[in-house]
mmCIF file of C-alpha atoms in Angstrom:
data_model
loop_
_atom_site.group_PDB
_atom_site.id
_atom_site.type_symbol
_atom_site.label_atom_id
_atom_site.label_comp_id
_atom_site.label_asym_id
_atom_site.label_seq_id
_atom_site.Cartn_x
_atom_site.Cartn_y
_atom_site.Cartn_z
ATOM 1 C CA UNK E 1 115.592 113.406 130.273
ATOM 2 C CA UNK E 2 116.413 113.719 133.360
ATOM 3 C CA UNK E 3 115.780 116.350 137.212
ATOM 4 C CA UNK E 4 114.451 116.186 140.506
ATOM 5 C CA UNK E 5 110.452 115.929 141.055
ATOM 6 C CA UNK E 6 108.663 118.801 141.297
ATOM 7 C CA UNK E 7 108.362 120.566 144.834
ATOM 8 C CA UNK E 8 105.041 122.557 146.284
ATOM 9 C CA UNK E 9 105.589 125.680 147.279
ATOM 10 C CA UNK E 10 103.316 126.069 149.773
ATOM 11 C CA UNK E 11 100.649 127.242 147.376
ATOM 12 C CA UNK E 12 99.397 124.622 145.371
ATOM 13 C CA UNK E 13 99.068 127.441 142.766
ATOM 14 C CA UNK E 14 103.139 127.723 142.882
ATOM 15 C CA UNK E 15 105.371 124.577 141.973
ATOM 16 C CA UNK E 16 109.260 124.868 141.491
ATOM 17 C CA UNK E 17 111.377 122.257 139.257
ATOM 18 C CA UNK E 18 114.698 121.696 139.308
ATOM 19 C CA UNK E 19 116.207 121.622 135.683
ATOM 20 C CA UNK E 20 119.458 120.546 134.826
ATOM 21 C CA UNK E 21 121.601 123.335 132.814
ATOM 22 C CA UNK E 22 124.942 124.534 131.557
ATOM 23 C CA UNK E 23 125.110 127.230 133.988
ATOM 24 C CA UNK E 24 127.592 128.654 136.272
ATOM 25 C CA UNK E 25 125.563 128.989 139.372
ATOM 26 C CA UNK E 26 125.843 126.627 142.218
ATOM 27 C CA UNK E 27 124.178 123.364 141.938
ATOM 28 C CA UNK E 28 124.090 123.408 138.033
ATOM 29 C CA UNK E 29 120.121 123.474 137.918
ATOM 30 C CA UNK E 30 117.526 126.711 137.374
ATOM 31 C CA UNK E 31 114.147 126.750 138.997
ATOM 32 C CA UNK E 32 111.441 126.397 136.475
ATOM 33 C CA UNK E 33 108.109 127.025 137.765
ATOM 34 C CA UNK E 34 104.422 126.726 137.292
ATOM 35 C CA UNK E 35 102.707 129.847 138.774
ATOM 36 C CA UNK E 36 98.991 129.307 138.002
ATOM 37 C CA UNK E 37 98.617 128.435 134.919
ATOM 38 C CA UNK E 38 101.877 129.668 133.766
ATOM 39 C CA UNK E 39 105.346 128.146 133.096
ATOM 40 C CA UNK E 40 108.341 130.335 134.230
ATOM 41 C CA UNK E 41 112.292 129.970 133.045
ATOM 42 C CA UNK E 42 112.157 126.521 131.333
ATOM 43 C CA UNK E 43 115.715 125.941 131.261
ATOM 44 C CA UNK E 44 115.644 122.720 129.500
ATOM 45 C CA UNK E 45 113.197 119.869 128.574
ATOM 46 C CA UNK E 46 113.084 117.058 131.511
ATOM 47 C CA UNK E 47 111.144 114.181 132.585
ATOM 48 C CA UNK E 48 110.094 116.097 135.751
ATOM 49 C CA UNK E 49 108.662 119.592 134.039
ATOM 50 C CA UNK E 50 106.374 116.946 131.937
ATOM 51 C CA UNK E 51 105.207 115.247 134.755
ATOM 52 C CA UNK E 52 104.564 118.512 136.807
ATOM 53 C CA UNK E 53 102.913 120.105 133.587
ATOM 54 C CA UNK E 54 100.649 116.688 133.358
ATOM 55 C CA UNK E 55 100.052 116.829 137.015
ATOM 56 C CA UNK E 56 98.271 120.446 136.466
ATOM 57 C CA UNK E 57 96.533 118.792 133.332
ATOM 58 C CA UNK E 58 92.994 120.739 132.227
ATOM 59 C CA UNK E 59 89.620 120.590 132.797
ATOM 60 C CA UNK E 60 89.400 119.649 129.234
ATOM 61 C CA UNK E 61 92.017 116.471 128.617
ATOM 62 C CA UNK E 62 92.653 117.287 125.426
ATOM 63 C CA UNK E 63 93.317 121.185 126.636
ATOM 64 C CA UNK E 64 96.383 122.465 126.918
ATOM 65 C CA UNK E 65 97.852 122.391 130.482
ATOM 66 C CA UNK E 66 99.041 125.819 130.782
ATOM 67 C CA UNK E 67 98.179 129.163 129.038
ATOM 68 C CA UNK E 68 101.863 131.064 128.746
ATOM 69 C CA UNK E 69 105.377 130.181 128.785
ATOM 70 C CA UNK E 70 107.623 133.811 130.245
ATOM 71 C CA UNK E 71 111.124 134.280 131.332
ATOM 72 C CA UNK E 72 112.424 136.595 133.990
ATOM 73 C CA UNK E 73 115.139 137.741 131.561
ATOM 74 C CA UNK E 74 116.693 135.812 128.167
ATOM 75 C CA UNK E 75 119.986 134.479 129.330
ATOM 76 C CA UNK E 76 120.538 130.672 128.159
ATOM 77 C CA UNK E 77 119.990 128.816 131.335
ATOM 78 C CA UNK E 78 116.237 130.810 131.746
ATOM 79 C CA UNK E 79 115.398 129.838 128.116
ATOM 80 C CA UNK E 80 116.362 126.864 126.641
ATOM 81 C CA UNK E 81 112.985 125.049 126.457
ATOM 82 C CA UNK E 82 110.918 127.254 125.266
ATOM 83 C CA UNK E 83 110.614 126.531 121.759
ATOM 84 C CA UNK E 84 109.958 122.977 122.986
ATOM 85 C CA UNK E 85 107.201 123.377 125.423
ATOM 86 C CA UNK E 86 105.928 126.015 123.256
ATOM 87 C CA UNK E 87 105.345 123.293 120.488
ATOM 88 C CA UNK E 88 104.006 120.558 123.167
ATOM 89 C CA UNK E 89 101.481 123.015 124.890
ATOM 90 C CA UNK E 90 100.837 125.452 122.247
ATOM 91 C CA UNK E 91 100.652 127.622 125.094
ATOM 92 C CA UNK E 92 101.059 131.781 124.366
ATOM 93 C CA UNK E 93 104.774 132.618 124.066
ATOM 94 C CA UNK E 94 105.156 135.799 126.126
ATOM 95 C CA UNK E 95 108.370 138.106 126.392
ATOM 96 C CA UNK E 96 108.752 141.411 127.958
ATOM 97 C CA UNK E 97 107.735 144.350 125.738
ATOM 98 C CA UNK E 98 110.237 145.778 124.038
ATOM 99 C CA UNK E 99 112.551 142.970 123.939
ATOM 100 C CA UNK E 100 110.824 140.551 121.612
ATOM 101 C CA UNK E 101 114.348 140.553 119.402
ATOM 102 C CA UNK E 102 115.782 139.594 122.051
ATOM 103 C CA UNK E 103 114.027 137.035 123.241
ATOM 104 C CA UNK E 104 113.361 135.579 119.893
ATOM 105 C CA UNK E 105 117.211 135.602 119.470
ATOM 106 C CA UNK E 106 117.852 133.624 122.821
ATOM 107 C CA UNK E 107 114.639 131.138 123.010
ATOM 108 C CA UNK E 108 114.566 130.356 118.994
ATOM 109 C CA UNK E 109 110.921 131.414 118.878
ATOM 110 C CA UNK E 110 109.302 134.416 118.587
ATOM 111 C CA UNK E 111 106.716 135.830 121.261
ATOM 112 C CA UNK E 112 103.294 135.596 120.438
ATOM 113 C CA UNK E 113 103.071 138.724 122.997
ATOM 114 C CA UNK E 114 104.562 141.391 124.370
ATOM 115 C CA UNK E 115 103.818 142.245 128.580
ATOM 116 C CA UNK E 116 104.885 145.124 130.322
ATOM 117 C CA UNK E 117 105.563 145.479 134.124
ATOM 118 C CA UNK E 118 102.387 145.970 135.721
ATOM 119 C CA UNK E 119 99.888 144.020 133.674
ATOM 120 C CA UNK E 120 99.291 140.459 134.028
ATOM 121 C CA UNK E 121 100.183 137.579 131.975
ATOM 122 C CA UNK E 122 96.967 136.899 129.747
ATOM 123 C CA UNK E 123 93.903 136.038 131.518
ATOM 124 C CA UNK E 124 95.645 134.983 134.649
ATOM 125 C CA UNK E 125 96.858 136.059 137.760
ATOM 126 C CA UNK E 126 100.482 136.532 137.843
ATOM 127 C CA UNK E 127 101.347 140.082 137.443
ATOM 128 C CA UNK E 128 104.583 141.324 135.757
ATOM 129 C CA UNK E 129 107.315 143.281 138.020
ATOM 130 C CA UNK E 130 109.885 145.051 136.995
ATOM 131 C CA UNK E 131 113.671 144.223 138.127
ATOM 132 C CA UNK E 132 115.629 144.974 135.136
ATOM 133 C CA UNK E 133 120.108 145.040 136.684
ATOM 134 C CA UNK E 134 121.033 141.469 136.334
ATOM 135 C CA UNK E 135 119.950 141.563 132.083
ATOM 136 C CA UNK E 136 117.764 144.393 130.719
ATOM 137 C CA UNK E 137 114.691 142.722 129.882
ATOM 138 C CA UNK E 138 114.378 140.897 133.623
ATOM 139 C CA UNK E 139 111.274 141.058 134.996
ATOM 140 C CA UNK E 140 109.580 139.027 138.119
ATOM 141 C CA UNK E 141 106.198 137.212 138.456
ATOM 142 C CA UNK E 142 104.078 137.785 141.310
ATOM 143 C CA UNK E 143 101.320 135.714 142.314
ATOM 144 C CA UNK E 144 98.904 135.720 145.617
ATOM 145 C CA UNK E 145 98.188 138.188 148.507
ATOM 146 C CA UNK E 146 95.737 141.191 148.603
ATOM 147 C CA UNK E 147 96.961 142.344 145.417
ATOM 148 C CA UNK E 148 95.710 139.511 143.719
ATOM 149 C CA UNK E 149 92.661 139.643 145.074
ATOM 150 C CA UNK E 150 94.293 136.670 147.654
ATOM 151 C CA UNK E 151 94.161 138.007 151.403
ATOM 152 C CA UNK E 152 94.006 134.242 152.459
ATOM 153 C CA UNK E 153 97.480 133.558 150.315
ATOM 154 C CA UNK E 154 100.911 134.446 151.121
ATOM 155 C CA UNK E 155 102.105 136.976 147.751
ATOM 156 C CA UNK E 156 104.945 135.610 146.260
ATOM 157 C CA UNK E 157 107.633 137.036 143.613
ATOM 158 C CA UNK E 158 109.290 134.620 140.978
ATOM 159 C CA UNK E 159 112.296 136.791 140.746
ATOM 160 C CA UNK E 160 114.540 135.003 138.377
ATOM 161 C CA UNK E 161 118.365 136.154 139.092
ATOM 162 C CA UNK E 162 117.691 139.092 140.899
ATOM 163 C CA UNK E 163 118.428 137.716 144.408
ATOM 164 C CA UNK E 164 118.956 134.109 145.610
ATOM 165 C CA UNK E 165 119.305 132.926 149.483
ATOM 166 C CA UNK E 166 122.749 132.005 149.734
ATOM 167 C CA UNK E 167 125.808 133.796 148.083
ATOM 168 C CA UNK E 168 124.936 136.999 145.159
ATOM 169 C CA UNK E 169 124.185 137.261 141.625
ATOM 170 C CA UNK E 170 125.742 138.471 138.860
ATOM 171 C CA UNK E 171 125.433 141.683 137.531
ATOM 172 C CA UNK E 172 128.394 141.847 134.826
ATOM 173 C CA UNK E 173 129.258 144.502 132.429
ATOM 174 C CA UNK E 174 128.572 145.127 129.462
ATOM 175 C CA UNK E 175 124.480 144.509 130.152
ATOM 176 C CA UNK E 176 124.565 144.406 133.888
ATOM 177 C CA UNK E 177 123.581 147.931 135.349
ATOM 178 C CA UNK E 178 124.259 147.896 138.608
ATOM 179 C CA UNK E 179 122.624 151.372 139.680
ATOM 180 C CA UNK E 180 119.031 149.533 137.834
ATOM 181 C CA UNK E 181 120.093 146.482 139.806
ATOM 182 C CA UNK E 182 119.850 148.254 143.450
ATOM 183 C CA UNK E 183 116.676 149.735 142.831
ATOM 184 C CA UNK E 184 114.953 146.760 141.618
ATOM 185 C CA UNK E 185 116.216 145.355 145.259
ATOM 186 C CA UNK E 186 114.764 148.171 146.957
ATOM 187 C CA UNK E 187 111.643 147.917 144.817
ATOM 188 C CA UNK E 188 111.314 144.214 145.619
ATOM 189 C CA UNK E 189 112.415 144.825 149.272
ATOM 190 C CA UNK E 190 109.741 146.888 149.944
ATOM 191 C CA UNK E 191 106.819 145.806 148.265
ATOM 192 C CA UNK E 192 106.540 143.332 151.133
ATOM 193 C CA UNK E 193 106.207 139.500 149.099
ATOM 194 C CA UNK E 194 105.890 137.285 152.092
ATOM 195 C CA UNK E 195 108.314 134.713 149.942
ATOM 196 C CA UNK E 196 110.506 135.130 146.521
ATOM 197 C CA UNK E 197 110.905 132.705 144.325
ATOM 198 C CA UNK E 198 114.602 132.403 142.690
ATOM 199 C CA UNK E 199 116.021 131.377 139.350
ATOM 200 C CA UNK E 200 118.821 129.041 141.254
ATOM 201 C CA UNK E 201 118.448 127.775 144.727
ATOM 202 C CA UNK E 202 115.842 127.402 147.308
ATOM 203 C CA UNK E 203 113.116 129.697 148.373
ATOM 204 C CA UNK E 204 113.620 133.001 150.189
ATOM 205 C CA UNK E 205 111.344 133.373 153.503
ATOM 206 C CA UNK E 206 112.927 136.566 154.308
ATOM 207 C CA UNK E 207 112.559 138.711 151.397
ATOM 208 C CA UNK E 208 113.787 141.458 153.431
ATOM 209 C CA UNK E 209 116.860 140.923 155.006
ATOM 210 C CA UNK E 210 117.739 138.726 151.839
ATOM 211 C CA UNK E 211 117.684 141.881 149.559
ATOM 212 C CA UNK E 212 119.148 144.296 152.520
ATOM 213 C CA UNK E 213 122.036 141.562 152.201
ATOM 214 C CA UNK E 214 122.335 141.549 148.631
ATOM 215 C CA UNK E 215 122.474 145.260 148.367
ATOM 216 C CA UNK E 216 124.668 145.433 151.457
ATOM 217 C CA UNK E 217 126.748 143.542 149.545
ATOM 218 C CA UNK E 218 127.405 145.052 146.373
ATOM 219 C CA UNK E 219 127.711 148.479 148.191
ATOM 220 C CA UNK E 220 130.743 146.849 150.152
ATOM 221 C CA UNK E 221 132.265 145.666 146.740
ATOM 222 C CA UNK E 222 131.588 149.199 144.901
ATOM 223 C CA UNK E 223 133.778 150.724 148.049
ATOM 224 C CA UNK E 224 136.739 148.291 147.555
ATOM 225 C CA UNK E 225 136.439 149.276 143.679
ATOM 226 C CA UNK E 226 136.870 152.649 145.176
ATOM 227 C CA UNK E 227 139.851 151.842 146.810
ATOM 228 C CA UNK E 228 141.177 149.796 144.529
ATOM 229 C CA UNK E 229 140.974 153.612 142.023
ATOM 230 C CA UNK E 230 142.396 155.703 144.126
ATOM 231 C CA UNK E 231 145.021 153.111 145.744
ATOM 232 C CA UNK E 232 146.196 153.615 142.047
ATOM 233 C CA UNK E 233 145.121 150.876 139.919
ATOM 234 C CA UNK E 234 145.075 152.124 136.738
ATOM 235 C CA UNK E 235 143.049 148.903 134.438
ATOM 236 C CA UNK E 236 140.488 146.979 134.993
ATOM 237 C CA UNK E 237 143.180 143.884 136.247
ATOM 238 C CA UNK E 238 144.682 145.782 138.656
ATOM 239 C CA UNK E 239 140.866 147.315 140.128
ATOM 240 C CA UNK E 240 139.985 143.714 140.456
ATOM 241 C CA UNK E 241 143.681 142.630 142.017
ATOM 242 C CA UNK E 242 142.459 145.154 144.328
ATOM 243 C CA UNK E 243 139.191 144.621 144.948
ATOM 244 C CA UNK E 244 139.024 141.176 145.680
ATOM 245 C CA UNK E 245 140.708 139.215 148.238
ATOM 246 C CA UNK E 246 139.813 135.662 147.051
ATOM 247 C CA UNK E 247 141.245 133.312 144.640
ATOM 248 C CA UNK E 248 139.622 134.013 141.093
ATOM 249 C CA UNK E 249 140.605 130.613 139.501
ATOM 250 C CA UNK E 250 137.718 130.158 136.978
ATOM 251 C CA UNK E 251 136.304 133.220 137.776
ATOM 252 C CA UNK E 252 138.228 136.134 137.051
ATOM 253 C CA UNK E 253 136.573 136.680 133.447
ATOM 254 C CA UNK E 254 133.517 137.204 135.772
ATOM 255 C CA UNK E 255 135.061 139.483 138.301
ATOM 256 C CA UNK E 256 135.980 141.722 135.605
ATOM 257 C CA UNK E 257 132.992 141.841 134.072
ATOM 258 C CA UNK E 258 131.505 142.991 137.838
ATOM 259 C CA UNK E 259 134.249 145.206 138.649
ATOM 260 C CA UNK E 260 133.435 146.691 135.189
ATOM 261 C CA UNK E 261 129.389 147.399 135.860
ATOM 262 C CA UNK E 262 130.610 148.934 139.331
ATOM 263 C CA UNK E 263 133.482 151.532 136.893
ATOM 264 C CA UNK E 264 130.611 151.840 134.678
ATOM 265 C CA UNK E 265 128.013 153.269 137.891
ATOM 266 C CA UNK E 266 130.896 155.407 139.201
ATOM 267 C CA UNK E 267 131.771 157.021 136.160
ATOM 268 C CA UNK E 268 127.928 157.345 135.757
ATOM 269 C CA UNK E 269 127.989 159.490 139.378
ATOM 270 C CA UNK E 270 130.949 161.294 138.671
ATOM 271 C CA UNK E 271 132.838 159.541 141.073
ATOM 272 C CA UNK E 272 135.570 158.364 139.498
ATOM 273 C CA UNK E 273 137.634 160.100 136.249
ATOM 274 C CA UNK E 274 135.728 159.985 132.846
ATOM 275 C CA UNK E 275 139.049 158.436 131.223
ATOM 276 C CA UNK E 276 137.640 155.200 132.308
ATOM 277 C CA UNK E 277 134.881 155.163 129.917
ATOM 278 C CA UNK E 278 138.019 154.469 127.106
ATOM 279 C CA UNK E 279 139.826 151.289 129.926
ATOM 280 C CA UNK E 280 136.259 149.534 129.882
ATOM 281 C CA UNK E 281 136.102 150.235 126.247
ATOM 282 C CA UNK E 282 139.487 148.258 125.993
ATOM 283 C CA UNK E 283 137.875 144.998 127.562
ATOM 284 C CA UNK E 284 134.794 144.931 125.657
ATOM 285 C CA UNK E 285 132.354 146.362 128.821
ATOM 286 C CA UNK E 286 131.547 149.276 127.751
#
């Protein structure tokens, strides 16, 4: 087993991992982390998520070292140790409420509960936020700040794939909703986290201008999809021909499942002709 050490994040209360994954984001790693005494997003089993789970240890030594394993949303590279720190821990197995099917489906274990945004995970501290756009079930973990009862501690938000510091996430037909996708930005945005906490990548000190960015961003993309339509592209292929100026070598199965969740949120507004409902439909995005 291999990864890099675990890194402090600030709080002592927040520690971020680096795991090794099959993934397509930059740097080939998700963040796992340990927020309180929970485990976030283990991607995979490493030496350096058992030493950071034996550095936390318990007051008891023969206690378990954390009380809950959650995911910001059941995509492989989030989930892929769960069923085996479930089984070293016997820590609670939690998953979003009504998606337990899912997440039974993608971690190969079911939850032993169900959250929903706005409660907190068990008896401790990190409170559940909704950000569903990137998957359906995605929700963030917030710990410190006033809310928590933490004036003295800077609030963060473990906020899985919904934004990352460098670059933009994925929101891909057919799960990705892009129109959920914005407002869990906005949400995030202004609830006012001093720092979030991403699936991939480092830290975010500027929550703010980060998700202004990221929604800047996709609202730039939506109006070249625009173009693309009325320009006179008339599939999917020729919207993303269109729409993107870059070379798509490796990527353009991605770009057409994006271009697709943007067709899918204009045809939602009325702003482009219904008969794309049937060309998405064609590719499998519908």
């Amino acid at each position: 087993m291999a990864g890099d050490g675990p890194r402090s994040v600030d709080d002592p209360a927040v520690t971020r991992i680096e795991v090794p994954v099959d993934t397509r984001a930059p740097g080939g790693t998700t963040n796992a982390y340990l927020l309180d005494r929970v485990l976030v997003d283990p991607a995979s089993r490493t030496d350096a998520l058992d030493a950071a789970l034996a550095e936390r240890g318990s007051a008891d030594a023969a206690g378990p070292s954390i009380d809950a394993i959650a995911v910001t949303h059941a995509h492989p590279d989030h989930v892929g140790a769960v069923a085996d720190y479930a089984a070293l821990t016997d820590a609670t197995v939690v998953a979003r409420e009504g998606h337990a099917d899912r997440f039974a489906a993608a971690a190969g274990v079911a939850p032993d509960e169900t959250v929903a945004p706005g409660e907190t995970v068990g008896d401790t501290g990190v409170r559940v936020v909704d950000a569903p756009g990137h998957a359906p079930d995605h929700v963030g973990f917030a710990v410190g700040g006033p809310e928590a009862g933490e004036p003295s501690t800077r609030s963060a938000l473990c906020c899985g794939d919904l934004a990352v510091a460098e670059g933009s996430v994925a929101v891909a037909a057919p799960e990705g909703d892009l129109s959920a996708y914005l407002a869990s930005l906005e949400r995030v945005r202004d609830a006012g986290y001093d720092r979030l906490l991403p699936g991939h990548g480092p830290a975010i000190d500027d929550p703010t201008a980060v998700c202004d960015r990221l929604i800047d961003h996709r609202l730039a993309r939506e109006r070249d999809v625009i173009a693309a339509i009325d320009g006179g592209a008339a599939d999917l292929d020729a919207v993303v021909d269109g729409a993107y100026a870059k070379d798509l070598s490796g990527v353009r199965d991605l770009a057409l499942a994006t271009v697709a969740a943007h067709v899918e949120k204009l045809v939602a507004e009325g702003r482009v002709d219904e008969a794309w409902r049937a060309r998405l439909a064609d590719h499998g995005l519908d």
